[in-house]
Coordinates of C-alpha atoms in Angstrom, one line a residue:
M1 CA -3.3 -41.6 6.2
L2 CA -0.6 -43.7 6.5
S3 CA -3.5 -46.5 7.9
A4 CA -5.9 -45.6 5.1
F5 CA -2.6 -46.1 2.4
G6 CA -1.7 -49.1 4.3
N7 CA -5.3 -50.8 4.3
A8 CA -5.6 -50.2 0.8
L9 CA -3.1 -52.4 -0.3
R10 CA -4.3 -55.0 1.4
T11 CA -7.5 -55.1 -0.2
P12 CA -6.8 -56.4 -3.8
D13 CA -9.3 -54.0 -6.4
L14 CA -7.4 -50.5 -4.2
R15 CA -4.0 -52.6 -5.3
K16 CA -4.9 -52.6 -8.4
K17 CA -6.0 -49.5 -9.4
I18 CA -3.5 -47.9 -6.9
L19 CA -0.3 -49.6 -8.8
F20 CA -2.3 -47.9 -12.2
T21 CA -2.3 -45.0 -11.5
L22 CA 1.8 -44.9 -10.3
M23 CA 2.3 -47.1 -13.8
I24 CA 0.9 -44.2 -15.4
L25 CA 2.3 -42.0 -13.3
A26 CA 6.1 -43.7 -14.1
V27 CA 4.4 -42.8 -18.3
F28 CA 4.0 -39.5 -17.7
R29 CA 7.4 -38.5 -15.8
L30 CA 9.5 -40.1 -18.2
G31 CA 7.9 -38.3 -21.2
S32 CA 8.4 -34.9 -19.3
V33 CA 12.0 -36.1 -19.7
I34 CA 12.4 -37.6 -23.3
P35 CA 12.8 -34.0 -25.5
S36 CA 11.2 -33.9 -28.3
P37 CA 12.7 -34.2 -31.9
N38 CA 15.4 -31.8 -33.4
V39 CA 16.0 -30.6 -29.5
N40 CA 19.6 -30.1 -28.7
V41 CA 19.7 -31.5 -26.1
V42 CA 23.7 -30.0 -24.7
A43 CA 22.3 -26.1 -25.2
V44 CA 19.2 -26.5 -23.6
N45 CA 20.4 -27.7 -20.3
E46 CA 23.6 -25.0 -20.8
C47 CA 20.5 -21.8 -21.1
R48 CA 18.4 -23.7 -18.4
A49 CA 21.1 -24.0 -15.7
S50 CA 22.5 -19.9 -16.4
A51 CA 19.5 -19.0 -16.5
A52 CA 18.2 -20.5 -13.5
A53 CA 20.6 -17.5 -11.7
G54 CA 19.7 -15.2 -13.6
D55 CA 17.2 -12.1 -13.5
S56 CA 14.4 -14.1 -14.6
A57 CA 15.1 -16.9 -13.0
G58 CA 11.6 -16.5 -10.7
L59 CA 10.0 -16.4 -14.7
Y60 CA 11.3 -20.2 -15.5
S61 CA 10.9 -21.1 -11.5
M62 CA 7.4 -21.3 -12.0
I63 CA 6.8 -22.4 -15.7
Q64 CA 9.2 -25.2 -14.1
L65 CA 6.9 -25.4 -11.7
F66 CA 3.5 -26.0 -13.7
S67 CA 5.9 -28.7 -15.7
G68 CA 7.4 -30.3 -13.9
G69 CA 10.2 -29.3 -15.9
A70 CA 9.3 -30.3 -18.8
L71 CA 8.8 -27.4 -20.8
L72 CA 12.1 -26.1 -20.2
Q73 CA 13.4 -28.8 -21.9
L74 CA 11.4 -29.1 -25.0
A75 CA 10.4 -32.5 -24.2
I76 CA 7.5 -34.9 -26.3
F77 CA 5.3 -33.5 -22.6
A78 CA 6.0 -30.2 -22.7
L79 CA 3.4 -28.2 -22.8
G80 CA 2.1 -30.2 -19.5
I81 CA -1.3 -30.3 -18.2
M82 CA -2.1 -26.5 -18.5
P83 CA -3.3 -26.1 -21.5
Y84 CA -6.3 -28.8 -20.2
I85 CA -6.4 -27.0 -16.7
T86 CA -6.9 -23.4 -19.2
A87 CA -9.4 -24.6 -20.7
S88 CA -11.3 -26.4 -17.9
I89 CA -11.2 -23.0 -16.6
I90 CA -12.2 -20.9 -20.1
L91 CA -15.2 -23.1 -19.9
Q92 CA -16.0 -22.8 -16.6
L93 CA -16.0 -19.2 -16.7
L94 CA -18.3 -18.9 -20.6
T95 CA -21.1 -21.2 -18.6
V96 CA -22.2 -17.9 -16.7
V97 CA -21.1 -16.3 -20.1
I98 CA -23.3 -18.3 -22.8
P99 CA -26.7 -19.4 -22.2
R100 CA -26.7 -22.8 -23.8
L101 CA -23.2 -24.0 -21.5
E102 CA -25.1 -23.2 -18.5
T103 CA -28.5 -25.2 -20.2
L104 CA -26.0 -27.9 -20.8
K105 CA -24.5 -27.7 -17.0
K106 CA -28.0 -27.9 -15.5
D107 CA -28.8 -31.2 -17.9
G108 CA -26.9 -33.7 -15.9
A109 CA -25.1 -36.4 -17.3
S110 CA -25.5 -35.9 -20.8
G111 CA -24.5 -31.6 -19.9
T112 CA -21.6 -32.8 -18.3
A113 CA -20.0 -35.0 -21.1
K114 CA -20.7 -32.8 -23.9
I115 CA -19.2 -30.0 -21.7
T116 CA -16.3 -31.8 -21.2
Q117 CA -15.9 -32.8 -24.9
Y118 CA -15.6 -29.6 -25.5
T119 CA -13.4 -28.8 -22.9
R120 CA -11.2 -31.3 -24.6
Y121 CA -11.5 -29.6 -27.8
L122 CA -10.3 -26.4 -26.6
T123 CA -7.5 -28.1 -25.2
I124 CA -6.0 -29.2 -28.8
V125 CA -6.5 -25.9 -29.7
L126 CA -4.3 -23.7 -26.8
A127 CA -1.7 -27.2 -27.5
V128 CA -1.0 -26.1 -31.0
L129 CA -0.8 -22.6 -30.0
N130 CA 0.9 -22.5 -27.5
S131 CA 4.3 -25.1 -28.8
T132 CA 3.4 -23.2 -31.8
A133 CA 5.5 -19.8 -30.1
F134 CA 7.3 -21.9 -27.8
V135 CA 9.2 -24.1 -30.6
T136 CA 8.9 -20.4 -32.9
L137 CA 10.9 -19.1 -29.6
A138 CA 13.3 -22.2 -29.5
V139 CA 13.9 -21.8 -33.0
N140 CA 14.6 -17.8 -32.7
G141 CA 17.0 -17.9 -30.0
Q142 CA 14.0 -15.9 -26.9
L143 CA 13.5 -19.0 -24.8
F144 CA 16.6 -18.4 -22.8
P145 CA 17.3 -14.1 -23.4
G146 CA 21.0 -14.1 -23.7
C147 CA 22.1 -17.5 -23.8
N148 CA 23.4 -17.4 -27.7
Q149 CA 23.3 -21.7 -27.8
E150 CA 21.4 -23.4 -31.2
L151 CA 18.8 -25.2 -29.1
V152 CA 16.8 -26.5 -32.2
Y153 CA 19.6 -29.0 -34.9
D154 CA 17.3 -27.6 -37.9
K155 CA 15.2 -24.5 -38.4
G156 CA 13.7 -25.8 -42.0
L157 CA 9.6 -25.6 -41.9
F158 CA 9.2 -29.8 -41.6
P159 CA 11.6 -29.8 -38.3
I160 CA 10.0 -27.2 -36.7
I161 CA 6.7 -28.6 -37.2
T162 CA 7.2 -32.2 -36.1
M163 CA 7.7 -31.0 -32.7
I164 CA 4.4 -28.3 -33.0
L165 CA 2.6 -31.6 -33.9
T166 CA 5.2 -34.0 -31.0
M167 CA 3.9 -31.1 -28.4
T168 CA 0.1 -31.3 -29.5
A169 CA 0.2 -34.9 -29.4
G170 CA 1.6 -34.6 -26.2
T171 CA -0.5 -32.9 -24.2
G172 CA -3.9 -35.6 -26.6
V173 CA -1.6 -37.8 -24.9
I174 CA -1.7 -36.3 -21.3
M175 CA -5.5 -35.2 -21.2
W176 CA -5.6 -39.1 -22.1
L177 CA -3.8 -40.7 -19.2
G178 CA -5.8 -38.5 -16.7
E179 CA -8.7 -39.6 -18.1
L180 CA -7.5 -44.3 -17.3
I181 CA -6.9 -42.2 -14.0
T182 CA -9.8 -41.2 -13.2
D183 CA -11.8 -44.4 -14.9
R184 CA -9.1 -47.1 -13.7
G185 CA -7.0 -45.6 -10.9
V186 CA -7.1 -43.7 -7.2
G187 CA -8.4 -39.9 -7.5
N188 CA -8.8 -37.1 -10.1
G189 CA -6.6 -38.2 -12.9
M190 CA -6.3 -34.7 -13.5
S191 CA -4.9 -33.2 -10.5
V192 CA -2.8 -36.4 -9.1
M193 CA -1.0 -35.5 -12.1
I194 CA -0.5 -32.1 -11.3
F195 CA 0.5 -33.2 -8.0
T196 CA 3.5 -35.3 -9.7
Q197 CA 4.6 -32.0 -11.8
I198 CA 4.4 -30.4 -8.6
A199 CA 6.1 -32.8 -6.9
A200 CA 9.0 -33.2 -8.7
Q201 CA 10.2 -30.5 -8.1
F202 CA 10.4 -30.4 -4.4
P203 CA 13.6 -32.6 -4.3
A204 CA 16.0 -30.1 -6.3
S205 CA 14.8 -27.7 -5.7
L206 CA 15.1 -28.6 -1.4
W207 CA 18.9 -29.8 -2.7
A208 CA 19.7 -26.4 -3.8
I209 CA 18.9 -24.8 -1.1
K210 CA 20.9 -27.1 0.9
E211 CA 23.7 -26.4 -1.4
S212 CA 23.7 -22.9 -1.7
R213 CA 25.8 -22.8 1.6
E214 CA 28.4 -23.9 2.6
G215 CA 28.4 -26.3 5.4
A216 CA 26.8 -26.6 8.5
Q217 CA 24.7 -23.1 7.6
G218 CA 23.7 -24.9 4.6
W219 CA 22.4 -28.0 6.5
L220 CA 21.3 -25.8 9.6
I221 CA 18.8 -24.0 6.2
F222 CA 17.5 -27.0 4.6
A223 CA 16.1 -28.0 8.4
A224 CA 14.3 -24.5 8.6
T225 CA 13.2 -25.1 5.1
I226 CA 11.7 -28.3 5.8
A227 CA 10.7 -27.5 9.2
V228 CA 9.0 -24.1 7.9
G229 CA 7.3 -26.4 5.0
L230 CA 6.4 -28.9 7.4
A231 CA 4.2 -26.0 9.4
V232 CA 2.7 -24.0 6.7
M233 CA 1.8 -27.3 5.5
A234 CA -0.3 -27.9 8.3
A235 CA -2.2 -24.3 8.4
V236 CA -3.0 -25.0 5.1
V237 CA -4.5 -28.4 6.0
F238 CA -6.4 -26.9 9.1
M239 CA -7.7 -23.7 6.5
E240 CA -8.6 -26.0 3.8
Q241 CA -10.9 -28.3 6.2
A242 CA -12.3 -25.0 7.1
Q243 CA -16.5 -25.5 6.5
R244 CA -19.2 -23.2 7.6
R245 CA -21.9 -25.4 7.2
I246 CA -25.4 -23.9 7.7
P247 CA -29.0 -26.1 9.1
V248 CA -30.8 -27.1 5.4
Q249 CA -35.0 -27.8 7.0
Y250 CA -36.7 -30.0 5.0
A251 CA -40.7 -30.0 5.1
K252 CA -42.4 -32.5 5.0
R253 CA -45.1 -33.2 1.9
M254 CA -46.9 -35.7 0.3
V255 CA -46.1 -37.5 -3.5
G256 CA -48.4 -40.2 -4.5
R257 CA -49.1 -41.4 -1.2
K258 CA -46.3 -41.2 0.3
L259 CA -45.0 -39.5 3.1
I260 CA -41.3 -37.3 2.3
G261 CA -39.0 -35.0 3.8
G262 CA -38.4 -33.8 7.5
S263 CA -35.0 -34.5 6.9
T264 CA -32.2 -32.3 8.2
T265 CA -29.1 -31.3 6.3
Y266 CA -26.6 -28.9 5.8
I267 CA -24.8 -26.5 2.8
P268 CA -20.5 -26.9 3.5
I269 CA -18.9 -23.3 2.4
K270 CA -15.6 -23.5 2.6
V271 CA -13.6 -20.6 4.6
N272 CA -11.2 -20.7 0.5
Q273 CA -14.2 -21.2 -1.6
A274 CA -11.9 -20.0 -4.0
G275 CA -9.0 -23.2 -3.8
V276 CA -6.1 -22.1 -5.8
I277 CA -7.3 -20.5 -8.7
P278 CA -7.0 -17.0 -7.1
V279 CA -3.2 -17.9 -7.2
I280 CA -2.4 -18.9 -10.9
F281 CA -5.2 -15.8 -11.5
A282 CA -3.0 -12.9 -11.1
S283 CA 0.5 -14.9 -10.5
S284 CA -0.9 -15.1 -14.7
I285 CA -2.3 -11.7 -14.6
L286 CA 2.0 -10.6 -13.4
Y287 CA 4.3 -12.2 -15.4
L288 CA 2.5 -10.8 -18.8
P289 CA 3.8 -7.4 -17.5
M290 CA 7.2 -9.4 -17.4
L291 CA 6.9 -11.8 -20.7
Y292 CA 6.7 -8.1 -22.1
A293 CA 10.1 -6.5 -20.5
Q294 CA 11.9 -9.1 -21.1
F295 CA 10.8 -9.5 -25.2
Q296 CA 11.0 -5.8 -25.8
P297 CA 14.1 -4.7 -23.9
G298 CA 14.6 -2.1 -26.9
T299 CA 18.2 -1.3 -27.8
A300 CA 20.9 0.0 -25.8
D301 CA 20.9 3.9 -26.6
A302 CA 17.3 3.5 -26.8
P303 CA 15.5 1.7 -23.9
N304 CA 11.8 0.8 -24.2
Q305 CA 10.7 3.1 -21.2
V306 CA 8.0 0.6 -20.3
S307 CA 10.0 -2.4 -19.5
L308 CA 12.4 -0.1 -17.7
W309 CA 10.6 1.1 -14.9
I310 CA 8.5 -3.1 -15.6
S311 CA 12.0 -4.7 -14.7
T312 CA 12.4 -1.7 -12.0
Y313 CA 8.8 -1.4 -9.8
M314 CA 7.9 -4.8 -11.2
A315 CA 10.5 -7.3 -10.7
N316 CA 9.1 -10.5 -8.8
G317 CA 10.1 -9.8 -4.6
S318 CA 9.7 -6.4 -5.5
W319 CA 7.6 -4.5 -2.3
V320 CA 5.4 -3.6 -5.5
Y321 CA 5.6 -6.5 -7.2
N322 CA 4.1 -8.3 -3.7
L323 CA 1.6 -5.6 -3.2
V324 CA 0.3 -6.1 -6.6
F325 CA 0.3 -9.9 -6.1
F326 CA -1.5 -9.4 -2.9
L327 CA -4.8 -7.1 -4.1
L328 CA -5.3 -9.2 -7.5
V329 CA -5.3 -12.4 -4.9
I330 CA -7.9 -11.2 -3.3
F331 CA -9.7 -10.0 -5.8
F332 CA -9.9 -12.9 -7.8
A333 CA -10.6 -14.8 -4.7
Y334 CA -14.0 -12.9 -4.4
F335 CA -14.1 -12.7 -8.1
Y336 CA -14.3 -16.9 -8.8
V337 CA -15.9 -17.2 -5.3
S338 CA -19.0 -14.7 -7.3
I339 CA -19.4 -16.8 -10.6
T340 CA -19.3 -20.4 -9.2
F341 CA -21.4 -19.9 -5.7
D342 CA -25.3 -18.5 -6.8
P343 CA -27.0 -17.7 -3.9
V344 CA -30.4 -16.9 -6.4
E345 CA -29.8 -20.7 -7.9
V346 CA -29.0 -22.5 -4.4
S347 CA -32.2 -20.1 -2.9
D348 CA -34.5 -21.7 -5.5
N349 CA -33.3 -25.1 -5.3
M350 CA -33.7 -25.3 -1.9
K351 CA -36.9 -23.6 -2.9
K352 CA -37.8 -26.2 -4.8
Y353 CA -37.6 -29.0 -2.7
G354 CA -39.1 -27.5 0.4
G355 CA -35.8 -26.8 1.9
F356 CA -34.9 -23.5 4.1
I357 CA -32.8 -22.7 6.3
P358 CA -33.8 -21.9 10.3
G359 CA -35.2 -19.0 11.2
I360 CA -35.1 -17.1 7.6
R361 CA -37.7 -17.1 5.4
A362 CA -37.9 -19.0 1.8
G363 CA -36.8 -16.6 -1.4
G364 CA -35.2 -12.5 -1.1
P365 CA -34.6 -13.6 2.7
T366 CA -32.7 -15.9 2.4
E367 CA -30.3 -15.1 -0.6
R368 CA -29.6 -12.0 1.0
Y369 CA -28.8 -14.7 3.8
L370 CA -26.2 -17.4 1.8
A371 CA -24.7 -13.5 0.6
F372 CA -23.7 -12.0 3.5
V373 CA -22.8 -15.7 5.4
L374 CA -20.3 -16.2 1.7
S375 CA -18.9 -12.2 2.1
R376 CA -17.8 -12.5 5.2
L377 CA -15.8 -16.2 4.7
T378 CA -14.5 -15.0 1.3
A379 CA -12.9 -12.0 3.5
P380 CA -10.7 -14.3 5.7
G381 CA -10.1 -17.0 2.7
S382 CA -9.0 -14.1 0.3
L383 CA -6.7 -13.3 3.3
Y384 CA -5.2 -16.5 3.7
L385 CA -4.9 -17.0 0.5
G386 CA -2.6 -13.8 -0.2
I387 CA -0.5 -14.3 2.5
I388 CA 0.1 -17.6 1.7
A389 CA 1.2 -16.8 -1.8
L390 CA 3.4 -14.3 -0.5
I391 CA 5.8 -17.0 1.4
P392 CA 7.8 -17.4 -1.6
A393 CA 8.8 -13.9 -0.7
I394 CA 8.6 -14.3 3.4
A395 CA 11.5 -16.9 2.2
F396 CA 13.7 -14.8 0.7
A397 CA 13.7 -11.7 3.5
L398 CA 14.4 -14.4 5.5
F399 CA 16.9 -16.9 3.8
G400 CA 18.0 -15.6 1.4
T401 CA 16.2 -18.4 -0.7
Q402 CA 12.9 -17.4 -2.9
N403 CA 14.2 -19.3 -6.1
D404 CA 14.7 -22.6 -4.7
F405 CA 11.9 -21.9 -2.3
P406 CA 10.0 -25.3 -2.9
F407 CA 7.0 -25.2 -0.1
G408 CA 5.4 -21.0 -2.9
G409 CA 1.5 -20.8 -2.3
T410 CA 0.3 -22.4 -5.2
S411 CA 2.4 -25.1 -4.4
I412 CA 1.8 -26.3 -1.5
L413 CA -2.0 -25.4 -2.2
I414 CA -1.9 -28.4 -4.7
I415 CA -0.4 -30.4 -3.7
V416 CA -2.5 -30.4 -0.4
G417 CA -5.4 -30.3 -2.0
V418 CA -5.4 -32.8 -4.2
G419 CA -3.4 -34.7 -1.5
L420 CA -6.7 -34.4 0.7
D421 CA -9.4 -35.4 -2.1
T422 CA -7.1 -38.2 -3.2
V423 CA -7.3 -39.8 1.0
K424 CA -10.4 -38.8 0.7
Q425 CA -12.0 -40.8 -2.0
I426 CA -9.4 -44.2 -1.1
Q427 CA -11.0 -44.0 2.9
S428 CA -14.6 -43.9 1.0
Q429 CA -13.5 -46.6 -1.5
L430 CA -12.0 -48.4 2.1
Q431 CA -15.5 -48.2 4.1
Q432 CA -17.3 -49.5 1.1
R433 CA -15.7 -53.2 2.1
N434 CA -14.9 -52.9 5.4
Y435 CA -17.7 -50.4 7.3
E436 CA -17.1 -51.9 10.6
G437 CA -21.0 -50.2 11.3
F438 CA -21.2 -50.5 15.8
L439 CA -19.6 -54.0 16.6
R440 CA -16.3 -54.7 15.5

């Protein structure tokens, strides 16, 4: 990997792309620390510090993870890239349900451009809703429950609308920056920006682990955390690269006066075909009851019994929470794979172009064979995702550093996936410019 980056920096075109990408990421990180208008920065910092050490530290650590620390600072890029990711997932799920979107998906580049346009519109709508919700929580003092500081200077209508529009415009700028990286930089822009948000929290989290213990014990826990993180990354790289290659052979056929076909290829089916989406879905589902319990606690004389049960049995780190989280990850892994990989569609496309799996008849037998292989691969893939997602709970059991442990399942999966994809793109562009062939 290091040799690939070294060769890329020695290639003028790739060097310009890498430097352009780094410049855009620097602008992105700058916008993540500049506060929105009307924000009391001193009060926000005090409330963030108290929340990080409170009972809801797990919830705030997840928010910090996906926003790169910008959301709890009420920065101009507070919403980060998550509205775009949410809109993309919604459009991807609706493609299966709405025939119009399914037709656009099959239309090629023009249809994909139309779906991308719909995704942008939905992103702005979600950004308006999210920014309105978070600004309202900040104005009413509910963003950090238990903190009595005034997070905004003026609670008038115009300053609040200005904050909402600023955060919404920040989301639009982030979309534009991500597309600039995709067109003129290296890698997928949105993925690289998510990578940057997560990686920005690593130094502070690692140092917090060291500071949580005194003397030599702190350095020992610090070194053990890095060693465990590197081992987990190696395991994730191995699993993310693992795939089952189903051979496909295409029969020769006459097109005009030419005889074409007769080639042999394969269908690569990854062990982790769902990627990081099941972990994100499961985390989102489980944080809904925690939000309800946090904002509807009831009164001291008459506590809300539902909120009390959630706080007791569904708190982040309890065995009930971990068990439900593990089962939800497995369920969403099967659910998402069934949506994104359709054996019937793959079988029909193979049959249309004269392809077949050796030893398997075209049509129904091919569909059943692909569904069988996909089910067999999804089983270990979903278990792998569930185990990776429980790494913070395991870290808490071993080191007592759950809230500060930076190598959580979601962050590891995103960082490794984006890193592998970016390196592959750099290597492919290097091969186009410096192809050595058989002779050196």
